[in-house]
PDB file of C-alpha atoms in Angstrom:
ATOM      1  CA  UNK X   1      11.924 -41.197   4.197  1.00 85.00           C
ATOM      2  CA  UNK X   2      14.137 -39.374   6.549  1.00 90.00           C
ATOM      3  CA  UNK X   3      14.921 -41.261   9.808  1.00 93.00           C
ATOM      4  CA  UNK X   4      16.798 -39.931  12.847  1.00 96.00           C
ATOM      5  CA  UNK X   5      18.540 -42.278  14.868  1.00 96.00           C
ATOM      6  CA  UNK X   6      19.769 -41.284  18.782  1.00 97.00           C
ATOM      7  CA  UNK X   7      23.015 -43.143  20.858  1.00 92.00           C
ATOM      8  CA  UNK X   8      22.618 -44.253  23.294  1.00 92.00           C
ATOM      9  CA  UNK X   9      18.984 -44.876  24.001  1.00 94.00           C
ATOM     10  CA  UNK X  10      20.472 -43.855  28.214  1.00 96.00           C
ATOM     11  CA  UNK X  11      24.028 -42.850  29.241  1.00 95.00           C
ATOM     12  CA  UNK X  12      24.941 -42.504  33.452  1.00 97.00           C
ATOM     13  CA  UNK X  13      27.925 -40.729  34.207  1.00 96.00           C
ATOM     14  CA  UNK X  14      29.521 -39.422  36.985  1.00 97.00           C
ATOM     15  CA  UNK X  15      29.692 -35.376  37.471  1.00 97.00           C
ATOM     16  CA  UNK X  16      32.470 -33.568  36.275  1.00 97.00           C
ATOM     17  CA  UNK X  17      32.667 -36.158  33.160  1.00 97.00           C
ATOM     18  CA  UNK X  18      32.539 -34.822  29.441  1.00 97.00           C
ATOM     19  CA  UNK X  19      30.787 -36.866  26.660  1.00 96.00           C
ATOM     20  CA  UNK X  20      29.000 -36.868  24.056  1.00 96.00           C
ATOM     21  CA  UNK X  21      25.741 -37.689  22.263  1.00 97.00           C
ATOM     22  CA  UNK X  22      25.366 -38.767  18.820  1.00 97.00           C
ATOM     23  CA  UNK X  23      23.148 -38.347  16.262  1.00 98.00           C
ATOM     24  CA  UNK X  24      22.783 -39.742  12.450  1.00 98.00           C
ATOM     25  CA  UNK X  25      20.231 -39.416   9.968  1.00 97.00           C
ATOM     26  CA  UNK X  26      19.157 -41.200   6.451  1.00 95.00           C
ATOM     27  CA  UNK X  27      19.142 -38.332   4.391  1.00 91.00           C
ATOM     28  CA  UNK X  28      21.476 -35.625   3.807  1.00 88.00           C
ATOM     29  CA  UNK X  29      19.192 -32.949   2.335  1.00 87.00           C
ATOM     30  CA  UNK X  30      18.475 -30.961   5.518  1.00 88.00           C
ATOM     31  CA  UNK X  31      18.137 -27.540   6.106  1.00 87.00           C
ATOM     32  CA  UNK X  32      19.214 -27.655   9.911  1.00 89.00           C
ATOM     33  CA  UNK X  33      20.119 -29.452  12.486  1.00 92.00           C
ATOM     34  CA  UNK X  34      18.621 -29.121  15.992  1.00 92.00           C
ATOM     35  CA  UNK X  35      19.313 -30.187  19.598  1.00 95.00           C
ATOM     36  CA  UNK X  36      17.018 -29.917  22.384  1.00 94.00           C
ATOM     37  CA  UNK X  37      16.380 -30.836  25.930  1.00 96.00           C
ATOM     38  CA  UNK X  38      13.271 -32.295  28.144  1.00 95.00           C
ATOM     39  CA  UNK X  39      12.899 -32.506  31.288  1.00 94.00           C
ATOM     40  CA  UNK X  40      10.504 -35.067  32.800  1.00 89.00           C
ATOM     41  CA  UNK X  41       7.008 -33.776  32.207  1.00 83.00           C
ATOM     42  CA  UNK X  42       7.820 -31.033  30.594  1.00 86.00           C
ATOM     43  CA  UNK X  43       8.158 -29.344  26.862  1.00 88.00           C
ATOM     44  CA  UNK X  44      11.037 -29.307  24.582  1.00 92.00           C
ATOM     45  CA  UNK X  45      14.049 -26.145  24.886  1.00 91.00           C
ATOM     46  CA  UNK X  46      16.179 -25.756  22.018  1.00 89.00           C
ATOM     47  CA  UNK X  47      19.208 -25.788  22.769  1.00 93.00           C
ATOM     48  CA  UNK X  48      21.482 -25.239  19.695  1.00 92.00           C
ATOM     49  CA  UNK X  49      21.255 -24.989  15.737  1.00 90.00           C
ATOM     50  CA  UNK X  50      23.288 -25.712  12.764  1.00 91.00           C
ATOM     51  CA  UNK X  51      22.219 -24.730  10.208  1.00 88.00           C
ATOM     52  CA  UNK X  52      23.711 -27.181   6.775  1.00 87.00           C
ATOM     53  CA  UNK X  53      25.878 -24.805   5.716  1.00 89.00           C
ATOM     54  CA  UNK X  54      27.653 -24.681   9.597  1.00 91.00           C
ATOM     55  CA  UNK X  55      30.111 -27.442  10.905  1.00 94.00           C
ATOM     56  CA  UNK X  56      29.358 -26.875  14.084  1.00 94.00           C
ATOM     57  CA  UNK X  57      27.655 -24.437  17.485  1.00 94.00           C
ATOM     58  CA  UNK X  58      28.723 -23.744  20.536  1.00 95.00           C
ATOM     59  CA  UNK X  59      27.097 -22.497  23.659  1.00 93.00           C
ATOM     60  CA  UNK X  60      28.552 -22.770  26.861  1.00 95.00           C
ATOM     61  CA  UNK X  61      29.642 -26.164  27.882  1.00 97.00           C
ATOM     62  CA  UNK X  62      27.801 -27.477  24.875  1.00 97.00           C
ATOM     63  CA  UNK X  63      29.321 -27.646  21.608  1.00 97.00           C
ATOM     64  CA  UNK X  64      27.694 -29.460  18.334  1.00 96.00           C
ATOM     65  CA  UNK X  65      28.736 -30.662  14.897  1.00 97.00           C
ATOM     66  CA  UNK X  66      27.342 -31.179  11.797  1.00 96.00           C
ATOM     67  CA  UNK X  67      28.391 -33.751   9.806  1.00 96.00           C
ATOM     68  CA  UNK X  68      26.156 -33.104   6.635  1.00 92.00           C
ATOM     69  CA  UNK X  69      27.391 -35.870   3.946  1.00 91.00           C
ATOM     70  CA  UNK X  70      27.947 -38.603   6.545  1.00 94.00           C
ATOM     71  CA  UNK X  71      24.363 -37.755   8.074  1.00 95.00           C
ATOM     72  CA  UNK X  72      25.810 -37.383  11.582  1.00 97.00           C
ATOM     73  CA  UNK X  73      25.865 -34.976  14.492  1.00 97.00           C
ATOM     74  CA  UNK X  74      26.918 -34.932  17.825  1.00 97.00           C
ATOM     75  CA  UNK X  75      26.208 -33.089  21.231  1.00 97.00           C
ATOM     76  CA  UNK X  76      29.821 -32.653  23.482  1.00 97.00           C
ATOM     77  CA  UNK X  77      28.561 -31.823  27.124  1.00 97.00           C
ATOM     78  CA  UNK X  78      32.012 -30.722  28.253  1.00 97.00           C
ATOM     79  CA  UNK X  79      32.191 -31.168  32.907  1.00 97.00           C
ATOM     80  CA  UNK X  80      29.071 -32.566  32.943  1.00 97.00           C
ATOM     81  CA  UNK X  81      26.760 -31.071  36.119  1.00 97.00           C
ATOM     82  CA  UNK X  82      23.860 -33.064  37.344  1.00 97.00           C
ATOM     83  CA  UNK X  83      21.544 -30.296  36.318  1.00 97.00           C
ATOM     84  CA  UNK X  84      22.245 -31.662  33.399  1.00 97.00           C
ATOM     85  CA  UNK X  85      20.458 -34.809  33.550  1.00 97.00           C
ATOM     86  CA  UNK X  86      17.643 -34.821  31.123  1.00 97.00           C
ATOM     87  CA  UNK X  87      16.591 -36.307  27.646  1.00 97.00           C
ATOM     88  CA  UNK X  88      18.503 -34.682  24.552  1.00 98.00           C
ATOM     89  CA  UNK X  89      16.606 -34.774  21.420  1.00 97.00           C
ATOM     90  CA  UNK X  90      17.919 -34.205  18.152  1.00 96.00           C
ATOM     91  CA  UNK X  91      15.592 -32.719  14.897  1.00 94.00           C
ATOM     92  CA  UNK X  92      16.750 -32.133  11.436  1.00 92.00           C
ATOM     93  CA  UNK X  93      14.363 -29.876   9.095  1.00 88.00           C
ATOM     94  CA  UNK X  94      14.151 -31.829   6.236  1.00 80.00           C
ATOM     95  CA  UNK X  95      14.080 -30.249   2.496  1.00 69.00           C
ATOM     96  CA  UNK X  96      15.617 -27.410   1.228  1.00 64.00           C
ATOM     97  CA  UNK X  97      13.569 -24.181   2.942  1.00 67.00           C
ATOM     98  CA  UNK X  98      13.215 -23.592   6.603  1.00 65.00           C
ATOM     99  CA  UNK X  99       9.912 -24.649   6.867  1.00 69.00           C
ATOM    100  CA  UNK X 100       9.888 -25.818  10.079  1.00 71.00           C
ATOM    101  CA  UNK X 101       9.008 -29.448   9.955  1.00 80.00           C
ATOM    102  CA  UNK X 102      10.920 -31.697  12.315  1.00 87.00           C
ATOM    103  CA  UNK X 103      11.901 -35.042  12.509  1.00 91.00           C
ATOM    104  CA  UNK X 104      12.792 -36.151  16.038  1.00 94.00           C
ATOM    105  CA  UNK X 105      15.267 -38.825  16.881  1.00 96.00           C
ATOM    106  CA  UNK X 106      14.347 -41.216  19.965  1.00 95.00           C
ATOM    107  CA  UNK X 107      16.523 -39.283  22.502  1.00 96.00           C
ATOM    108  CA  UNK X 108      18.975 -40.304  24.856  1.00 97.00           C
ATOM    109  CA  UNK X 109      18.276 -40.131  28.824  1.00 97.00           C
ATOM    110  CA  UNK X 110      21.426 -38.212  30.320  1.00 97.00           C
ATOM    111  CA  UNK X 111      22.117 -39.079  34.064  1.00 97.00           C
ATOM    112  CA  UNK X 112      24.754 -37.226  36.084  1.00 97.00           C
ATOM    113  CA  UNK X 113      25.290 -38.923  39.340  1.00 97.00           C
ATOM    114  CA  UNK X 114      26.443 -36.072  42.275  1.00 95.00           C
TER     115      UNK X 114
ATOM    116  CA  UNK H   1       6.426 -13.465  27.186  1.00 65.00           C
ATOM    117  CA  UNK H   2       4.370 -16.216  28.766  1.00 78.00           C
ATOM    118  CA  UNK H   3       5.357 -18.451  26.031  1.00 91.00           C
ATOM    119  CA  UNK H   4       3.446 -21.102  23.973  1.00 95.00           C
ATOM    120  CA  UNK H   5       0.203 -21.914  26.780  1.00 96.00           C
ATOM    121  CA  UNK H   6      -1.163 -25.065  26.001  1.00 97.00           C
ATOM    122  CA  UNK H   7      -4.458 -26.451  27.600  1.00 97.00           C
ATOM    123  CA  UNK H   8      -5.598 -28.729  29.426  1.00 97.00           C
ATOM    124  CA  UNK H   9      -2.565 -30.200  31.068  1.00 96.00           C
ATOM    125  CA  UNK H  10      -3.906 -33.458  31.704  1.00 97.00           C
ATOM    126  CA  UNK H  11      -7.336 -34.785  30.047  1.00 97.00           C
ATOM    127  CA  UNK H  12      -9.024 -38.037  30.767  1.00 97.00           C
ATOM    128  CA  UNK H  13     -11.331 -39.220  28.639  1.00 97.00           C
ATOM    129  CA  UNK H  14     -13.473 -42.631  27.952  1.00 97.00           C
ATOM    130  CA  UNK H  15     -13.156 -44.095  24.756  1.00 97.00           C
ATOM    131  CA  UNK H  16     -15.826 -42.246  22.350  1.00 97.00           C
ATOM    132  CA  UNK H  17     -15.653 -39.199  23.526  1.00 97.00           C
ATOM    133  CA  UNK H  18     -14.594 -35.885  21.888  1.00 97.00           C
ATOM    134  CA  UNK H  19     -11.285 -34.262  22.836  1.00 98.00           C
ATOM    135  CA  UNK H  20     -10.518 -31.098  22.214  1.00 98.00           C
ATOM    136  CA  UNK H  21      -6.556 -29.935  22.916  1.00 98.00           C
ATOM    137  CA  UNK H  22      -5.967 -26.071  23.105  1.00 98.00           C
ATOM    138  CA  UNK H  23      -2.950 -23.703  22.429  1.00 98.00           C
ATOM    139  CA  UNK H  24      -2.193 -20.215  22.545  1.00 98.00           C
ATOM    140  CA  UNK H  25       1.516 -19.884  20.031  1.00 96.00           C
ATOM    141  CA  UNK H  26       3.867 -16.772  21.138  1.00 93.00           C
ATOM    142  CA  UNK H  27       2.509 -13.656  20.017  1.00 93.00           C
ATOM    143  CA  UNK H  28       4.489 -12.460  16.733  1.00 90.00           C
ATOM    144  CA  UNK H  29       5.800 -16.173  15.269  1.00 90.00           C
ATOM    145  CA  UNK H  30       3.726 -17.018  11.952  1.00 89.00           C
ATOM    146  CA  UNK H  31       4.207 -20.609  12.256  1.00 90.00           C
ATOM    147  CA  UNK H  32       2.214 -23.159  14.185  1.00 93.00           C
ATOM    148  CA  UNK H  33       3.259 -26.969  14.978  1.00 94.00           C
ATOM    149  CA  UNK H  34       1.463 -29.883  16.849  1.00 96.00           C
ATOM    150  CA  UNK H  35       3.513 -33.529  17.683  1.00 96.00           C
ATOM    151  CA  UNK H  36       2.189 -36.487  19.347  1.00 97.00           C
ATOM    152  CA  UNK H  37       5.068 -38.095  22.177  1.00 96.00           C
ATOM    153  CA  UNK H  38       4.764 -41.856  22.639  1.00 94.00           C
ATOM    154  CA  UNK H  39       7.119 -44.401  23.965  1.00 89.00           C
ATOM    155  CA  UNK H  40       6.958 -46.559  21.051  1.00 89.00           C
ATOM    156  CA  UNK H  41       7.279 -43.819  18.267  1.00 90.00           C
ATOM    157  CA  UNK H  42       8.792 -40.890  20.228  1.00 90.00           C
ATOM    158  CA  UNK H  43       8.015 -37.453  18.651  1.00 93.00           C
ATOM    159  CA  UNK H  44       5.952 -37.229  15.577  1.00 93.00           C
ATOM    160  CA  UNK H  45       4.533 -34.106  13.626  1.00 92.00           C
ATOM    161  CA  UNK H  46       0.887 -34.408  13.194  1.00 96.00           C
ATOM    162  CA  UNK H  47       0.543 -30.583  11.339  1.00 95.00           C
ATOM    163  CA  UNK H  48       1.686 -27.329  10.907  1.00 93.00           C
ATOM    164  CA  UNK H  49       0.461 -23.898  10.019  1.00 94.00           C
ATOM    165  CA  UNK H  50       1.868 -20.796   8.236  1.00 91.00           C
ATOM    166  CA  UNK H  51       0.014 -17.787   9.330  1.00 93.00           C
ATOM    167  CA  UNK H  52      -2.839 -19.608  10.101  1.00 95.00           C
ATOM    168  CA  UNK H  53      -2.879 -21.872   7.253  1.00 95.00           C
ATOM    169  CA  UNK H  54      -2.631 -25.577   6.983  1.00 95.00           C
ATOM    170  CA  UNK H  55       0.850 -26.187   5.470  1.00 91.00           C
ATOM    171  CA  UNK H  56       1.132 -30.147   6.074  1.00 90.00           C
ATOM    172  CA  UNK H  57      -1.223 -32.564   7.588  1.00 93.00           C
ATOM    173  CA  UNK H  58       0.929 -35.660   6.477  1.00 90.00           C
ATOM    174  CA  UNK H  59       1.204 -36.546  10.192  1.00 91.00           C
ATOM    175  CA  UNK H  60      -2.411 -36.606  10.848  1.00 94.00           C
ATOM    176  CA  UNK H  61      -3.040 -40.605  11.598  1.00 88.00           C
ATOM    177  CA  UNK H  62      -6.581 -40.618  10.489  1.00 86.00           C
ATOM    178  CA  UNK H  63      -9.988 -38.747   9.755  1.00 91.00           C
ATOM    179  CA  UNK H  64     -10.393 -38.600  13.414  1.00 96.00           C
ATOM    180  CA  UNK H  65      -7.503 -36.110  14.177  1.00 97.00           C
ATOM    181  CA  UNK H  66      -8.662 -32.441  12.716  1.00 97.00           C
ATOM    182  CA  UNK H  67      -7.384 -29.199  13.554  1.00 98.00           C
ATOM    183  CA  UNK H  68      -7.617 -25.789  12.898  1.00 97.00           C
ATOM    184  CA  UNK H  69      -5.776 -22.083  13.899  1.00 98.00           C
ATOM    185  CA  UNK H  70      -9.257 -19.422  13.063  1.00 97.00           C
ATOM    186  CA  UNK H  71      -6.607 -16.612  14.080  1.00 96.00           C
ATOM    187  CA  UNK H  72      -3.163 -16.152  14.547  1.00 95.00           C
ATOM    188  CA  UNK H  73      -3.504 -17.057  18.670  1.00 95.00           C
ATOM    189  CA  UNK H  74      -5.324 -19.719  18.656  1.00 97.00           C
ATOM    190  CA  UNK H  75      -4.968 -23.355  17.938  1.00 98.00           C
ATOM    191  CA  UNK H  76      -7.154 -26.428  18.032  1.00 98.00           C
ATOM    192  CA  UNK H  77      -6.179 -30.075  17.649  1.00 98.00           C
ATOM    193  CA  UNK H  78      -9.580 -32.340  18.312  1.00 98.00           C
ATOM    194  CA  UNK H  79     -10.098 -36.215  18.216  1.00 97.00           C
ATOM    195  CA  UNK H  80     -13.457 -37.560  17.830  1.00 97.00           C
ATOM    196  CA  UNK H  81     -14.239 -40.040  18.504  1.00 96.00           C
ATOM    197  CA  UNK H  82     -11.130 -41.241  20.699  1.00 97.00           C
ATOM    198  CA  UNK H  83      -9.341 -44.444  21.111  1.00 96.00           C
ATOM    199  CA  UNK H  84      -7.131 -45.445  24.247  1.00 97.00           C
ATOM    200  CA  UNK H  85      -4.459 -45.618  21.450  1.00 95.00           C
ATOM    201  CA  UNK H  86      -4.502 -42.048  21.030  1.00 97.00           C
ATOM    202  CA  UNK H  87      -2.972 -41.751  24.459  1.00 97.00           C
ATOM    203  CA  UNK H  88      -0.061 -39.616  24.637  1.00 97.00           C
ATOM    204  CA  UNK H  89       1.488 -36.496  25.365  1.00 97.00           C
ATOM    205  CA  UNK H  90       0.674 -33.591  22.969  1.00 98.00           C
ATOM    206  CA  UNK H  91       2.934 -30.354  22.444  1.00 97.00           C
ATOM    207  CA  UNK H  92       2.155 -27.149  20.502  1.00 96.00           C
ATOM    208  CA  UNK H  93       5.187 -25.350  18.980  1.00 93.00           C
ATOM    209  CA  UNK H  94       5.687 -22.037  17.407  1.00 91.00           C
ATOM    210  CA  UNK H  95       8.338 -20.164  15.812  1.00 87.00           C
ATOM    211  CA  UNK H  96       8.982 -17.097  13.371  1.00 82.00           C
ATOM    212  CA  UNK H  97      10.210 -18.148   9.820  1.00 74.00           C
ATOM    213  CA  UNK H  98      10.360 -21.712  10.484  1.00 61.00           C
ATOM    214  CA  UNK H  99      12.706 -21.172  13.428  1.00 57.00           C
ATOM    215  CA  UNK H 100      15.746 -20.186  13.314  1.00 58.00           C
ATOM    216  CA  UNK H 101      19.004 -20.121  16.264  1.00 50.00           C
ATOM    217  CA  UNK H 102      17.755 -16.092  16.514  1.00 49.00           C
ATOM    218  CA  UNK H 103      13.860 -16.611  16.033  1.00 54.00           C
ATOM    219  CA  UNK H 104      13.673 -19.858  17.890  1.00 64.00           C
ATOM    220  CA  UNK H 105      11.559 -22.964  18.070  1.00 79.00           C
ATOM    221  CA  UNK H 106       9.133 -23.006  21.038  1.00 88.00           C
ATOM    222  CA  UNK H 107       7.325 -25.838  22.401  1.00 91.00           C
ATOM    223  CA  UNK H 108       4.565 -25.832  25.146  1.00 94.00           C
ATOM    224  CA  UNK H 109       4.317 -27.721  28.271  1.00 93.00           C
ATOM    225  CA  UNK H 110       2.189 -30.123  26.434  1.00 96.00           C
ATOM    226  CA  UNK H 111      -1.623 -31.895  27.485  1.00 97.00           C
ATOM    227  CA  UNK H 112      -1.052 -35.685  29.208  1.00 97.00           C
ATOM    228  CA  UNK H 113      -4.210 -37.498  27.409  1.00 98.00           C
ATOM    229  CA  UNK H 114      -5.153 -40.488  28.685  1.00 98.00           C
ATOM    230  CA  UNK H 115      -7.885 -42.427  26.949  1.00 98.00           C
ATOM    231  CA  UNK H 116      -9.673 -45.588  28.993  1.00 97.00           C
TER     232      UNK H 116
END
């Protein structure tokens, strides 16, 4: 049974700082990798995807690797902004075809302190 | 594009009753997704459709959790009877293909259910 493991659980920082999230899970047959944010009270926003052929995806300030045979990823926030602060969720899509079905890590609860 | 439109936002409910959670997927994407948010288990994937077809109800926890898409923009996830253990947040998703980093992976707002 796939399992998706998030740390850390919460991570404070001060603004400007750049870090980084990380991500494992149990079973290397995925399809893709996801991350996505949530703010308090609200839904989920993708916010990049590997797919298992990819090593990593950048977008903006945010830049994430696949690391498909050790079952680990990670999300590099790079001058971090306190707009920033939210929960980041990874998802892999397990099996071999997109179909769609995500399994969610825990998160980790980002804090950027002004 | 109003996105995914889930309703209610918040339901409150006594323990018995029937709940019925609503959504509305993006008009176009062929696949359909409801998860259950918890504390304890984080997000979990109760079912999903593919054009309007249940694909995997795995996630379901029991006989009391049904749900069914009778057209392509329209969703229903009901629980009947409830239990305040059913309490949690509960988001819709929907996406073209599976989703994909150009067809994307949208979730709703989510409905708040509280069960007493």
């Amino acid at each position: 049974k796939q399992e998706v493991t998030q740390i850390p659980a919460a991570l404070s920082v001060p603004e400007g700082e750049n870090l980084v999230l990380n991500c494992s899970f149990t079973d290397s047959a995925i399809y893709n990798l996801q991350w996505f944010r949530q703010d308090p009270g609200k839904g989920l926003t993708s916010l990049l995807l590997i797919q298992s052929s990819q090593r990593e995806q950048t977008s903006g300030r945010l830049n994430a690797s696949l690391d498909k045979s050790s079952g680990r990823s990670t999300l590099y926030i790079a001058a971090s902004q306190p707009g920033d602060s939210a929960t980041y969720l990874c998802a892999v899509t397990v099996g071999s075809s997109n179909t769609g079905k995500l399994i969610f890590g825990q998160g980790t609860t980002l804090q950027v302190k002004p | 594009d109003a996105g995914v439109i889930q309703s209610p936002r918040h339901e409150v409910t006594e323990m018995g009753q029937e709940v019925t959670l609503r959504c509305k997927p993006i008009s176009g994407h062929d696949y359909l997704f409801w998860y259950r948010q918890t504390m304890m288990r984080g997000l979990e994937l109760l079912i999903y459709f593919n054009n309007n077809v249940p694909i995997d109800d795995s996630g379901m926890p029991e006989d009391r959790f049904s749900a069914k898409m009778p057209n392509a923009s329209f969703s229903t996830l009901k629980i009947q009877p409830s239990e305040p253990r059913d309490s949690a947040v509960y988001f819709c998703a929907s996406s073209l293909g599976g989703g994909s980093r150009l067809r994307g992976y949208t979730f709703g707002s989510g409905t708040r259910l509280t069960v007493v």
